Amino acid sequence: MNWKRATIAAACVVPLIILFGYGLTRDPKDIPSPLPGHEASPFALAVFAPGQPPLNRAPGDTVRLAELKGQVVVLNFWASWCLSCRDEHQILSETAKTYAGKPVHFVGVLYNDEPANGTQWIEQMGGQSYPSVNDPGARTAINYGLYGVPETYFLDVNGRIAYKATGPVNERLIRHVVDSLMAAGAK
Amino acid sequence: MLAHDSILVSMAVVLFGIVAVPVAMRTGRRGLLPYAFAAVYTNFFLVSVAAFAMVYALVTHDFSVSYVAQVGGRSTPLLFTVISLWGALEGSILFWAWVLSMYAAAVVWINSRRPGNLVPYAAATLLFVSFFFAILLVGPADPFGVVSPVPPDGPGPNPLLQNHILMAIHPPLLYLGYVGMSVPFAFAVGAMLSGEVETDDWMRITRRWTLSAWALLSAAIIAGMWWSYEVLGWGGYWAWDPVENASFLPWLTATAFLHSAMVQERRGMLRLWNLNLVVGTFLLTILGTFLTRSGIVSSVHAFTTGTIGYYFLAFIAIVMLASLALVAGNSERLRSTGRFDSAASRETVFLLNNLFLTAFMFTVLTGTLFPLVAEAIKGVKVSVGEPFFNRMSLPIVVTLLFLMGVGPALPWKAASKAELKAKLVPPAAGAGLMLVIALVAGARNVYALLAFAFAGYAAFANLREYWIGMRARRTAHGEGWGTALVRLVGGNRHRYGGYTAHLGVILVALGIAASSTFRTEYEATIKPGETISLSGHTLRLKSMWGREEPQRSVVGATLEVMDGSVVKGTMEPRMNFYPMSQAPVPTPAVRSRLLGDLYVNLQAFRPDGSNATIRVIYEPLVPWIWFGGGVVVFGALIAIFPTGRRTDA
């Protein structure tokens, strides 16, 4: 065994492994978004999936951002062809129910999909507690700088984008963001 | 669930094989070895079952299988449905495992009668790598997950991947090349484990494997460049993206190895170095996969990266540390038997070639990993772009081109002054000629001029070797030029295959140098009937059109290539709109001629067809890159093809 050589080689290799280990804890796509802190782009979109009482809205109703001022808004972009959306669906739906009666509004936005497919998907997935709206031509998605689905935008009571989650959300994240936004709004 | 189970069973079989080899060696029960070999064949069978089951699920649109639900789509054409096997992470890992099991079975089949301990240990090493991929397939990259409820349809493959036929060719070539590097690695490790490293047998046995893997990797890189040129619509073919670098890094070390292996065969030198190169090449293939698949550096859109990175990291750490210990443990046995006699010799040039190729590799690796280092140390997000890579690599590339001209001209051991003069001076004519052409064409950049000059030098020097050999045969045997060429190459295919590959690389270099120096482009918005002109080429917009296809909608422009008032041909750049993709995927139109491509891309259009924004690029010598890639592969084939008379000379 040539210990000198082995030591030199190990001195090169070990930091590299540590560097990769560190790299795995980072997300290169977690690019600081210019949106948070800015006023959310207004929208007026028609409901295609009513949701379940008490969070429901009649199909065909228009959801306007302007009407939701003073409430925390959770805007979840999804599509029936999106696999990751399946992962978060149950979590979003169940978590939304627990906020019934509180100044929080969950809205699903269908992205690049047919409302019929969306309705069918919701049925298959066991229902959705909050209403979903259609976004024809993906105009709202473009305004929000959507990168892919699923993405979830959390709007504070003043209608500013407070936080953007890329990829499926988990319950802890939703609760943490929504609760702190509600607390800030109550002040 | 047959497929999932067959991977599980294969893990048990593989594990048995890995354990059986050292047990057989330590206890002297060589009767166990055939069972270890049988494990290799069985693994091939079982992974094949899984791979074919996946293809079947894709073709029959079985959306209850998670991978099919992820990449399948009922409206996707059959060909693209089949090739989506390697269109996303889980499928590509399955395909990798399958290719590896196939290689392992082939290499064992061919060499199983060889006495000694090398082949069993090499087989065990290949099984060890297989085991890692089997773990991925049952763990973080399980393509056979169950989706419930079963979706009625899937999104189809990534639109970029289903837009061009080259996607059917590039990835399999890449995997065949990448995975092929496991064979020399396994034999190098086998040689060290079995204590047979002094015989150099591991290198002789794997010479053809290494060459084949290198040829496949070369072809894959060129096909990848071509794909990006034909699909992405920006008129370029290389952008130093981490994915591209990942394929280029092992190519550099493998190229270095092909050269330094000759020094070892001829002169018994660089033995430790060669072992390191082979291990390094294998590590770089795994590292490349790790970098692009773990989401550690920014790469193409992929949301759920999951935990696969940690598995790769553990595997890389194990392989790095284990091979390090092995090489260090064997380093006393790897002393050179020969030594350098003179600075003016072919082995010196090979040494320099290795130095520069390795430096190139470290440069590209540094650029690729720098964003990670910057974030780790200073906590800032940076990206390393083309300027860094171009500035760093140009001097290296120019030097390598020069060495490519000098190497073939120099003899082994030592050259006399007179010899040097006779060999090194005449190619200067080639350099001069290319320099004049480049200057006349308008090149003023020093590196561009040097690249053209050295390419001319190397082309002259390599062609001259053929000419000298052919002339000698004509004098000695009275053969015609054609016969002399065939017999010359046939007599030493290893050597002339190498020269042919050099000529291919020179063609690629000329194509890259010319297209990056002389490229011109122009963009304009025109109405039907109007024309757009660029460096002597005039295009008239004839019409705009639209078409609905099952999986996409297509908008296109028909442009007529004009010569005065005569229409010489038409070009149809298109934009494809896939339902699942936010941005349209362009299909540029390319009109190739010997001296360059006319490249037209539809940038934007009015929905009523009243105008279109067209970008026209003239790309000099770009077809030479693709042709040169073919020549490189042809050269490698000359060297690989088996002969009756000489074996592994």
PDB file of C-alpha atoms in Angstrom, chain B residues 12-272:
ATOM      1  CA  ALA B  12     -31.084 -12.372  -5.059  1.00  0.00           C
ATOM      2  CA  VAL B  13     -29.389 -13.998  -8.043  1.00  0.00           C
ATOM      3  CA  VAL B  14     -26.932 -11.141  -8.403  1.00  0.00           C
ATOM      4  CA  LEU B  15     -26.122 -11.153  -4.713  1.00  0.00           C
ATOM      5  CA  PHE B  16     -25.403 -14.883  -4.929  1.00  0.00           C
ATOM      6  CA  GLY B  17     -23.024 -14.258  -7.853  1.00  0.00           C
ATOM      7  CA  ILE B  18     -21.202 -11.464  -6.021  1.00  0.00           C
ATOM      8  CA  VAL B  19     -20.643 -13.669  -2.986  1.00  0.00           C
ATOM      9  CA  ALA B  20     -19.894 -16.883  -4.903  1.00  0.00           C
ATOM     10  CA  VAL B  21     -16.804 -15.528  -6.663  1.00  0.00           C
ATOM     11  CA  PRO B  22     -14.657 -14.576  -3.656  1.00  0.00           C
ATOM     12  CA  VAL B  23     -15.886 -17.663  -1.762  1.00  0.00           C
ATOM     13  CA  ALA B  24     -14.821 -19.871  -4.657  1.00  0.00           C
ATOM     14  CA  MET B  25     -11.418 -18.173  -4.777  1.00  0.00           C
ATOM     15  CA  ARG B  26     -10.751 -18.216  -1.038  1.00  0.00           C
ATOM     16  CA  THR B  27     -11.827 -21.791  -0.432  1.00  0.00           C
ATOM     17  CA  GLY B  28     -10.448 -23.178  -3.669  1.00  0.00           C
ATOM     18  CA  ARG B  29     -13.885 -24.428  -4.747  1.00  0.00           C
ATOM     19  CA  ARG B  30     -13.638 -23.415  -8.379  1.00  0.00           C
ATOM     20  CA  GLY B  31     -16.639 -25.613  -9.057  1.00  0.00           C
ATOM     21  CA  LEU B  32     -18.708 -22.682  -7.806  1.00  0.00           C
ATOM     22  CA  LEU B  33     -17.586 -20.421 -10.638  1.00  0.00           C
ATOM     23  CA  PRO B  34     -19.940 -21.782 -13.311  1.00  0.00           C
ATOM     24  CA  TYR B  35     -22.803 -20.936 -10.934  1.00  0.00           C
ATOM     25  CA  ALA B  36     -21.528 -17.387 -10.604  1.00  0.00           C
ATOM     26  CA  PHE B  37     -21.448 -17.138 -14.386  1.00  0.00           C
ATOM     27  CA  ALA B  38     -24.944 -18.601 -14.516  1.00  0.00           C
ATOM     28  CA  ALA B  39     -26.013 -15.772 -12.204  1.00  0.00           C
ATOM     29  CA  VAL B  40     -24.815 -13.312 -14.849  1.00  0.00           C
ATOM     30  CA  TYR B  41     -26.923 -14.994 -17.545  1.00  0.00           C
ATOM     31  CA  THR B  42     -29.947 -15.324 -15.256  1.00  0.00           C
ATOM     32  CA  ASN B  43     -29.725 -11.654 -14.363  1.00  0.00           C
ATOM     33  CA  PHE B  44     -29.760 -10.811 -18.063  1.00  0.00           C
ATOM     34  CA  PHE B  45     -32.863 -12.932 -18.522  1.00  0.00           C
ATOM     35  CA  LEU B  46     -34.703 -11.440 -15.550  1.00  0.00           C
ATOM     36  CA  VAL B  47     -33.932  -7.818 -16.369  1.00  0.00           C
ATOM     37  CA  SER B  48     -34.944  -8.500 -19.987  1.00  0.00           C
ATOM     38  CA  VAL B  49     -38.312  -9.741 -18.726  1.00  0.00           C
ATOM     39  CA  ALA B  50     -38.771  -6.494 -16.809  1.00  0.00           C
ATOM     40  CA  ALA B  51     -37.679  -4.334 -19.756  1.00  0.00           C
ATOM     41  CA  PHE B  52     -39.974  -6.073 -22.231  1.00  0.00           C
ATOM     42  CA  ALA B  53     -42.843  -5.975 -19.747  1.00  0.00           C
ATOM     43  CA  MET B  54     -42.380  -2.202 -19.585  1.00  0.00           C
ATOM     44  CA  VAL B  55     -42.376  -1.867 -23.368  1.00  0.00           C
ATOM     45  CA  TYR B  56     -45.530  -3.999 -23.473  1.00  0.00           C
ATOM     46  CA  ALA B  57     -47.199  -1.816 -20.835  1.00  0.00           C
ATOM     47  CA  LEU B  58     -46.268   1.304 -22.800  1.00  0.00           C
ATOM     48  CA  VAL B  59     -47.555  -0.055 -26.081  1.00  0.00           C
ATOM     49  CA  THR B  60     -50.824  -1.302 -24.585  1.00  0.00           C
ATOM     50  CA  HIS B  61     -51.308   2.003 -22.675  1.00  0.00           C
ATOM     51  CA  ASP B  62     -51.545   0.303 -19.311  1.00  0.00           C
ATOM     52  CA  PHE B  63     -51.897   3.466 -17.238  1.00  0.00           C
ATOM     53  CA  SER B  64     -52.042   1.527 -13.995  1.00  0.00           C
ATOM     54  CA  VAL B  65     -48.247   1.336 -14.264  1.00  0.00           C
ATOM     55  CA  SER B  66     -46.819   4.545 -12.805  1.00  0.00           C
ATOM     56  CA  TYR B  67     -44.187   5.027 -15.492  1.00  0.00           C
ATOM     57  CA  VAL B  68     -46.762   4.636 -18.265  1.00  0.00           C
ATOM     58  CA  ALA B  69     -49.064   7.109 -16.525  1.00  0.00           C
ATOM     59  CA  GLN B  70     -46.147   9.503 -16.381  1.00  0.00           C
ATOM     60  CA  VAL B  71     -44.885   9.368 -19.982  1.00  0.00           C
ATOM     61  CA  GLY B  72     -47.568   7.518 -21.963  1.00  0.00           C
ATOM     62  CA  GLY B  73     -50.339   9.035 -24.014  1.00  0.00           C
ATOM     63  CA  ARG B  74     -52.994   7.489 -26.245  1.00  0.00           C
ATOM     64  CA  SER B  75     -52.390   9.958 -29.061  1.00  0.00           C
ATOM     65  CA  THR B  76     -48.608   9.532 -29.085  1.00  0.00           C
ATOM     66  CA  PRO B  77     -47.350   7.771 -32.240  1.00  0.00           C
ATOM     67  CA  LEU B  78     -46.225   4.167 -31.660  1.00  0.00           C
ATOM     68  CA  LEU B  79     -42.524   4.801 -32.270  1.00  0.00           C
ATOM     69  CA  PHE B  80     -42.410   7.552 -29.652  1.00  0.00           C
ATOM     70  CA  THR B  81     -44.402   5.396 -27.260  1.00  0.00           C
ATOM     71  CA  VAL B  82     -41.764   2.666 -27.516  1.00  0.00           C
ATOM     72  CA  ILE B  83     -38.828   5.021 -27.143  1.00  0.00           C
ATOM     73  CA  SER B  84     -40.373   6.758 -24.161  1.00  0.00           C
ATOM     74  CA  LEU B  85     -38.845   3.745 -22.391  1.00  0.00           C
ATOM     75  CA  TRP B  86     -35.833   6.045 -21.961  1.00  0.00           C
ATOM     76  CA  GLY B  87     -37.829   9.286 -21.915  1.00  0.00           C
ATOM     77  CA  ALA B  88     -37.831   9.782 -18.151  1.00  0.00           C
ATOM     78  CA  LEU B  89     -35.854   8.797 -15.076  1.00  0.00           C
ATOM     79  CA  GLU B  90     -37.317   5.421 -14.091  1.00  0.00           C
ATOM     80  CA  GLY B  91     -37.385   4.044 -17.621  1.00  0.00           C
ATOM     81  CA  SER B  92     -33.857   5.148 -18.366  1.00  0.00           C
ATOM     82  CA  ILE B  93     -32.594   3.423 -15.223  1.00  0.00           C
ATOM     83  CA  LEU B  94     -34.394   0.257 -16.325  1.00  0.00           C
ATOM     84  CA  PHE B  95     -32.877   0.564 -19.791  1.00  0.00           C
ATOM     85  CA  TRP B  96     -29.443   1.115 -18.239  1.00  0.00           C
ATOM     86  CA  ALA B  97     -29.799  -1.972 -16.050  1.00  0.00           C
ATOM     87  CA  TRP B  98     -30.865  -3.968 -19.079  1.00  0.00           C
ATOM     88  CA  VAL B  99     -27.910  -2.879 -21.243  1.00  0.00           C
ATOM     89  CA  LEU B 100     -25.530  -3.571 -18.354  1.00  0.00           C
ATOM     90  CA  SER B 101     -26.921  -7.067 -17.829  1.00  0.00           C
ATOM     91  CA  MET B 102     -26.577  -7.690 -21.569  1.00  0.00           C
ATOM     92  CA  TYR B 103     -22.937  -6.545 -21.633  1.00  0.00           C
ATOM     93  CA  ALA B 104     -22.133  -8.637 -18.582  1.00  0.00           C
ATOM     94  CA  ALA B 105     -23.687 -11.713 -20.165  1.00  0.00           C
ATOM     95  CA  ALA B 106     -21.792 -11.135 -23.420  1.00  0.00           C
ATOM     96  CA  VAL B 107     -18.420 -10.524 -21.823  1.00  0.00           C
ATOM     97  CA  VAL B 108     -18.730 -13.594 -19.608  1.00  0.00           C
ATOM     98  CA  TRP B 109     -19.942 -15.733 -22.513  1.00  0.00           C
ATOM     99  CA  ILE B 110     -16.912 -14.784 -24.593  1.00  0.00           C
ATOM    100  CA  ASN B 111     -14.296 -15.085 -21.847  1.00  0.00           C
ATOM    101  CA  SER B 112     -15.643 -17.727 -19.457  1.00  0.00           C
ATOM    102  CA  ARG B 113     -13.122 -20.389 -20.570  1.00  0.00           C
ATOM    103  CA  ARG B 114     -10.137 -18.219 -19.827  1.00  0.00           C
ATOM    104  CA  PRO B 115      -8.103 -19.723 -16.941  1.00  0.00           C
ATOM    105  CA  GLY B 116      -7.163 -17.598 -13.928  1.00  0.00           C
ATOM    106  CA  ASN B 117      -9.142 -15.387 -11.612  1.00  0.00           C
ATOM    107  CA  LEU B 118      -9.530 -12.270 -13.737  1.00  0.00           C
ATOM    108  CA  VAL B 119     -12.815 -13.083 -15.488  1.00  0.00           C
ATOM    109  CA  PRO B 120     -14.677 -14.271 -12.348  1.00  0.00           C
ATOM    110  CA  TYR B 121     -13.692 -11.128 -10.464  1.00  0.00           C
ATOM    111  CA  ALA B 122     -14.637  -8.957 -13.418  1.00  0.00           C
ATOM    112  CA  ALA B 123     -18.016 -10.733 -13.577  1.00  0.00           C
ATOM    113  CA  ALA B 124     -18.500 -10.124  -9.848  1.00  0.00           C
ATOM    114  CA  THR B 125     -17.704  -6.438 -10.356  1.00  0.00           C
ATOM    115  CA  LEU B 126     -20.273  -6.153 -13.144  1.00  0.00           C
ATOM    116  CA  LEU B 127     -22.802  -7.897 -10.913  1.00  0.00           C
ATOM    117  CA  PHE B 128     -22.013  -5.417  -8.165  1.00  0.00           C
ATOM    118  CA  VAL B 129     -22.850  -2.521 -10.503  1.00  0.00           C
ATOM    119  CA  SER B 130     -26.012  -4.381 -11.598  1.00  0.00           C
ATOM    120  CA  PHE B 131     -26.997  -4.751  -7.974  1.00  0.00           C
ATOM    121  CA  PHE B 132     -26.851  -1.006  -7.498  1.00  0.00           C
ATOM    122  CA  PHE B 133     -29.185  -0.441 -10.451  1.00  0.00           C
ATOM    123  CA  ALA B 134     -31.546  -3.144  -9.187  1.00  0.00           C
ATOM    124  CA  ILE B 135     -31.712  -1.294  -5.861  1.00  0.00           C
ATOM    125  CA  LEU B 136     -32.664   1.875  -7.728  1.00  0.00           C
ATOM    126  CA  LEU B 137     -35.352  -0.018  -9.626  1.00  0.00           C
ATOM    127  CA  VAL B 138     -37.069  -1.361  -6.529  1.00  0.00           C
ATOM    128  CA  GLY B 139     -36.456   1.829  -4.541  1.00  0.00           C
ATOM    129  CA  PRO B 140     -36.302   5.440  -5.672  1.00  0.00           C
ATOM    130  CA  ALA B 141     -36.706   4.804  -9.403  1.00  0.00           C
ATOM    131  CA  ASP B 142     -39.376   2.108  -9.387  1.00  0.00           C
ATOM    132  CA  PRO B 143     -41.076   2.309 -12.795  1.00  0.00           C
ATOM    133  CA  PHE B 144     -43.623  -0.376 -11.874  1.00  0.00           C
ATOM    134  CA  GLY B 145     -45.550   1.518  -9.176  1.00  0.00           C
ATOM    135  CA  VAL B 146     -49.320   1.031  -9.117  1.00  0.00           C
ATOM    136  CA  VAL B 147     -51.513   4.024  -9.957  1.00  0.00           C
ATOM    137  CA  SER B 148     -55.013   3.949  -8.534  1.00  0.00           C
ATOM    138  CA  PRO B 149     -57.480   5.018  -9.776  1.00  0.00           C
ATOM    139  CA  VAL B 150     -56.233   4.220 -13.265  1.00  0.00           C
ATOM    140  CA  PRO B 151     -56.143   7.425 -15.311  1.00  0.00           C
ATOM    141  CA  PRO B 152     -57.879   7.253 -18.697  1.00  0.00           C
ATOM    142  CA  ASP B 153     -54.962   8.849 -20.521  1.00  0.00           C
ATOM    143  CA  GLY B 154     -51.457  10.155 -19.895  1.00  0.00           C
ATOM    144  CA  PRO B 155     -49.663  13.362 -20.848  1.00  0.00           C
ATOM    145  CA  GLY B 156     -47.406  11.733 -23.445  1.00  0.00           C
ATOM    146  CA  PRO B 157     -43.634  12.063 -23.426  1.00  0.00           C
ATOM    147  CA  ASN B 158     -41.906  15.407 -23.014  1.00  0.00           C
ATOM    148  CA  PRO B 159     -42.683  17.253 -26.300  1.00  0.00           C
ATOM    149  CA  LEU B 160     -39.001  17.898 -26.917  1.00  0.00           C
ATOM    150  CA  LEU B 161     -38.403  14.178 -26.912  1.00  0.00           C
ATOM    151  CA  GLN B 162     -41.198  13.260 -29.288  1.00  0.00           C
ATOM    152  CA  ASN B 163     -40.393  15.863 -31.874  1.00  0.00           C
ATOM    153  CA  HIS B 164     -37.523  14.269 -33.737  1.00  0.00           C
ATOM    154  CA  ILE B 165     -36.438  10.842 -34.861  1.00  0.00           C
ATOM    155  CA  LEU B 166     -32.927  11.440 -33.463  1.00  0.00           C
ATOM    156  CA  MET B 167     -34.424  10.915 -30.004  1.00  0.00           C
ATOM    157  CA  ALA B 168     -34.805   7.287 -31.004  1.00  0.00           C
ATOM    158  CA  ILE B 169     -31.080   7.105 -31.713  1.00  0.00           C
ATOM    159  CA  HIS B 170     -29.224   9.435 -29.373  1.00  0.00           C
ATOM    160  CA  PRO B 171     -30.205   8.032 -25.954  1.00  0.00           C
ATOM    161  CA  PRO B 172     -29.626   4.347 -26.734  1.00  0.00           C
ATOM    162  CA  LEU B 173     -26.244   5.184 -28.266  1.00  0.00           C
ATOM    163  CA  LEU B 174     -25.397   7.166 -25.160  1.00  0.00           C
ATOM    164  CA  TYR B 175     -26.412   4.381 -22.804  1.00  0.00           C
ATOM    165  CA  LEU B 176     -24.603   1.769 -24.882  1.00  0.00           C
ATOM    166  CA  GLY B 177     -21.483   3.925 -24.731  1.00  0.00           C
ATOM    167  CA  TYR B 178     -21.851   4.912 -21.094  1.00  0.00           C
ATOM    168  CA  VAL B 179     -22.616   1.427 -19.856  1.00  0.00           C
ATOM    169  CA  GLY B 180     -19.928  -0.011 -22.138  1.00  0.00           C
ATOM    170  CA  MET B 181     -17.347   1.763 -19.994  1.00  0.00           C
ATOM    171  CA  SER B 182     -18.331  -0.573 -17.138  1.00  0.00           C
ATOM    172  CA  VAL B 183     -16.628  -3.464 -18.937  1.00  0.00           C
ATOM    173  CA  PRO B 184     -13.037  -2.119 -18.931  1.00  0.00           C
ATOM    174  CA  PHE B 185     -13.700  -0.870 -15.396  1.00  0.00           C
ATOM    175  CA  ALA B 186     -14.839  -4.300 -14.253  1.00  0.00           C
ATOM    176  CA  PHE B 187     -11.789  -5.937 -15.787  1.00  0.00           C
ATOM    177  CA  ALA B 188      -9.451  -3.352 -14.270  1.00  0.00           C
ATOM    178  CA  VAL B 189     -10.981  -4.001 -10.859  1.00  0.00           C
ATOM    179  CA  GLY B 190     -10.950  -7.741 -11.567  1.00  0.00           C
ATOM    180  CA  ALA B 191      -7.252  -7.558 -12.404  1.00  0.00           C
ATOM    181  CA  MET B 192      -6.494  -5.760  -9.162  1.00  0.00           C
ATOM    182  CA  LEU B 193      -8.621  -8.122  -7.065  1.00  0.00           C
ATOM    183  CA  SER B 194      -7.166 -11.240  -8.652  1.00  0.00           C
ATOM    184  CA  GLY B 195      -3.584  -9.976  -8.513  1.00  0.00           C
ATOM    185  CA  GLU B 196      -3.258 -10.332 -12.284  1.00  0.00           C
ATOM    186  CA  VAL B 197      -2.615  -6.702 -12.884  1.00  0.00           C
ATOM    187  CA  GLU B 198       0.984  -7.246 -14.037  1.00  0.00           C
ATOM    188  CA  THR B 199      -0.021  -9.285 -17.069  1.00  0.00           C
ATOM    189  CA  ASP B 200      -1.883  -6.432 -18.765  1.00  0.00           C
ATOM    190  CA  ASP B 201      -4.416  -9.071 -19.824  1.00  0.00           C
ATOM    191  CA  TRP B 202      -7.306  -6.981 -18.545  1.00  0.00           C
ATOM    192  CA  MET B 203      -6.419  -4.374 -21.115  1.00  0.00           C
ATOM    193  CA  ARG B 204      -5.986  -6.785 -24.006  1.00  0.00           C
ATOM    194  CA  ILE B 205      -9.300  -8.525 -23.298  1.00  0.00           C
ATOM    195  CA  THR B 206     -11.202  -5.263 -23.090  1.00  0.00           C
ATOM    196  CA  ARG B 207      -9.512  -3.413 -25.951  1.00  0.00           C
ATOM    197  CA  ARG B 208     -12.423  -3.949 -28.330  1.00  0.00           C
ATOM    198  CA  TRP B 209     -14.975  -3.262 -25.602  1.00  0.00           C
ATOM    199  CA  THR B 210     -13.349   0.032 -24.770  1.00  0.00           C
ATOM    200  CA  LEU B 211     -13.093   1.003 -28.433  1.00  0.00           C
ATOM    201  CA  SER B 212     -16.733   0.055 -29.078  1.00  0.00           C
ATOM    202  CA  ALA B 213     -17.932   1.964 -26.034  1.00  0.00           C
ATOM    203  CA  TRP B 214     -15.866   4.953 -27.127  1.00  0.00           C
ATOM    204  CA  ALA B 215     -17.253   4.797 -30.679  1.00  0.00           C
ATOM    205  CA  LEU B 216     -20.817   4.592 -29.347  1.00  0.00           C
ATOM    206  CA  LEU B 217     -20.216   7.480 -26.977  1.00  0.00           C
ATOM    207  CA  SER B 218     -18.705   9.564 -29.809  1.00  0.00           C
ATOM    208  CA  ALA B 219     -21.701   8.798 -32.021  1.00  0.00           C
ATOM    209  CA  ALA B 220     -24.054   9.610 -29.142  1.00  0.00           C
ATOM    210  CA  ILE B 221     -22.463  13.004 -28.512  1.00  0.00           C
ATOM    211  CA  ILE B 222     -22.634  13.906 -32.206  1.00  0.00           C
ATOM    212  CA  ALA B 223     -26.252  12.665 -32.416  1.00  0.00           C
ATOM    213  CA  GLY B 224     -27.087  14.742 -29.346  1.00  0.00           C
ATOM    214  CA  MET B 225     -25.574  17.837 -30.984  1.00  0.00           C
ATOM    215  CA  TRP B 226     -27.521  17.116 -34.122  1.00  0.00           C
ATOM    216  CA  TRP B 227     -30.746  16.692 -32.167  1.00  0.00           C
ATOM    217  CA  SER B 228     -30.280  19.997 -30.390  1.00  0.00           C
ATOM    218  CA  TYR B 229     -29.550  21.645 -33.770  1.00  0.00           C
ATOM    219  CA  GLU B 230     -32.612  20.155 -35.451  1.00  0.00           C
ATOM    220  CA  VAL B 231     -35.082  20.547 -32.589  1.00  0.00           C
ATOM    221  CA  LEU B 232     -34.315  23.474 -30.340  1.00  0.00           C
ATOM    222  CA  GLY B 233     -34.404  26.088 -33.085  1.00  0.00           C
ATOM    223  CA  TRP B 234     -31.611  28.328 -31.791  1.00  0.00           C
ATOM    224  CA  GLY B 235     -29.241  27.285 -34.569  1.00  0.00           C
ATOM    225  CA  GLY B 236     -26.577  25.958 -32.218  1.00  0.00           C
ATOM    226  CA  TYR B 237     -25.475  22.461 -31.316  1.00  0.00           C
ATOM    227  CA  TRP B 238     -23.530  22.823 -28.078  1.00  0.00           C
ATOM    228  CA  ALA B 239     -24.181  25.018 -25.067  1.00  0.00           C
ATOM    229  CA  TRP B 240     -22.077  23.470 -22.273  1.00  0.00           C
ATOM    230  CA  ASP B 241     -25.237  22.439 -20.451  1.00  0.00           C
ATOM    231  CA  PRO B 242     -24.570  20.045 -17.546  1.00  0.00           C
ATOM    232  CA  VAL B 243     -26.261  17.282 -19.532  1.00  0.00           C
ATOM    233  CA  GLU B 244     -23.927  17.797 -22.472  1.00  0.00           C
ATOM    234  CA  ASN B 245     -20.901  18.040 -20.218  1.00  0.00           C
ATOM    235  CA  ALA B 246     -21.935  14.813 -18.535  1.00  0.00           C
ATOM    236  CA  SER B 247     -21.577  12.970 -21.839  1.00  0.00           C
ATOM    237  CA  PHE B 248     -18.381  14.774 -22.792  1.00  0.00           C
ATOM    238  CA  LEU B 249     -16.415  14.181 -19.559  1.00  0.00           C
ATOM    239  CA  PRO B 250     -16.056  10.382 -19.827  1.00  0.00           C
ATOM    240  CA  TRP B 251     -15.401  10.773 -23.558  1.00  0.00           C
ATOM    241  CA  LEU B 252     -12.328  12.867 -22.771  1.00  0.00           C
ATOM    242  CA  THR B 253     -10.834  10.374 -20.326  1.00  0.00           C
ATOM    243  CA  ALA B 254     -11.747   7.437 -22.572  1.00  0.00           C
ATOM    244  CA  THR B 255     -10.004   9.157 -25.485  1.00  0.00           C
ATOM    245  CA  ALA B 256      -6.961   9.711 -23.292  1.00  0.00           C
ATOM    246  CA  PHE B 257      -7.013   6.037 -22.346  1.00  0.00           C
ATOM    247  CA  LEU B 258      -7.184   4.832 -25.967  1.00  0.00           C
ATOM    248  CA  HIS B 259      -3.925   6.683 -26.573  1.00  0.00           C
ATOM    249  CA  SER B 260      -2.052   5.921 -23.383  1.00  0.00           C
ATOM    250  CA  ALA B 261      -3.048   2.242 -23.639  1.00  0.00           C
ATOM    251  CA  MET B 262      -0.842   2.096 -26.728  1.00  0.00           C
ATOM    252  CA  VAL B 263       2.091   3.406 -24.719  1.00  0.00           C
ATOM    253  CA  GLN B 264       1.506   0.651 -22.177  1.00  0.00           C
ATOM    254  CA  GLU B 265       1.225  -2.037 -24.865  1.00  0.00           C
ATOM    255  CA  ARG B 266       4.312  -0.882 -26.708  1.00  0.00           C
ATOM    256  CA  ARG B 267       6.569   0.346 -23.960  1.00  0.00           C
ATOM    257  CA  GLY B 268       5.173  -0.986 -20.672  1.00  0.00           C
ATOM    258  CA  MET B 269       4.755   2.522 -19.279  1.00  0.00           C
ATOM    259  CA  LEU B 270       1.865   4.519 -17.750  1.00  0.00           C
ATOM    260  CA  ARG B 271       0.340   1.403 -16.195  1.00  0.00           C
ATOM    261  CA  LEU B 272      -0.867   3.046 -13.006  1.00  0.00           C
TER     262      LEU B 272
END
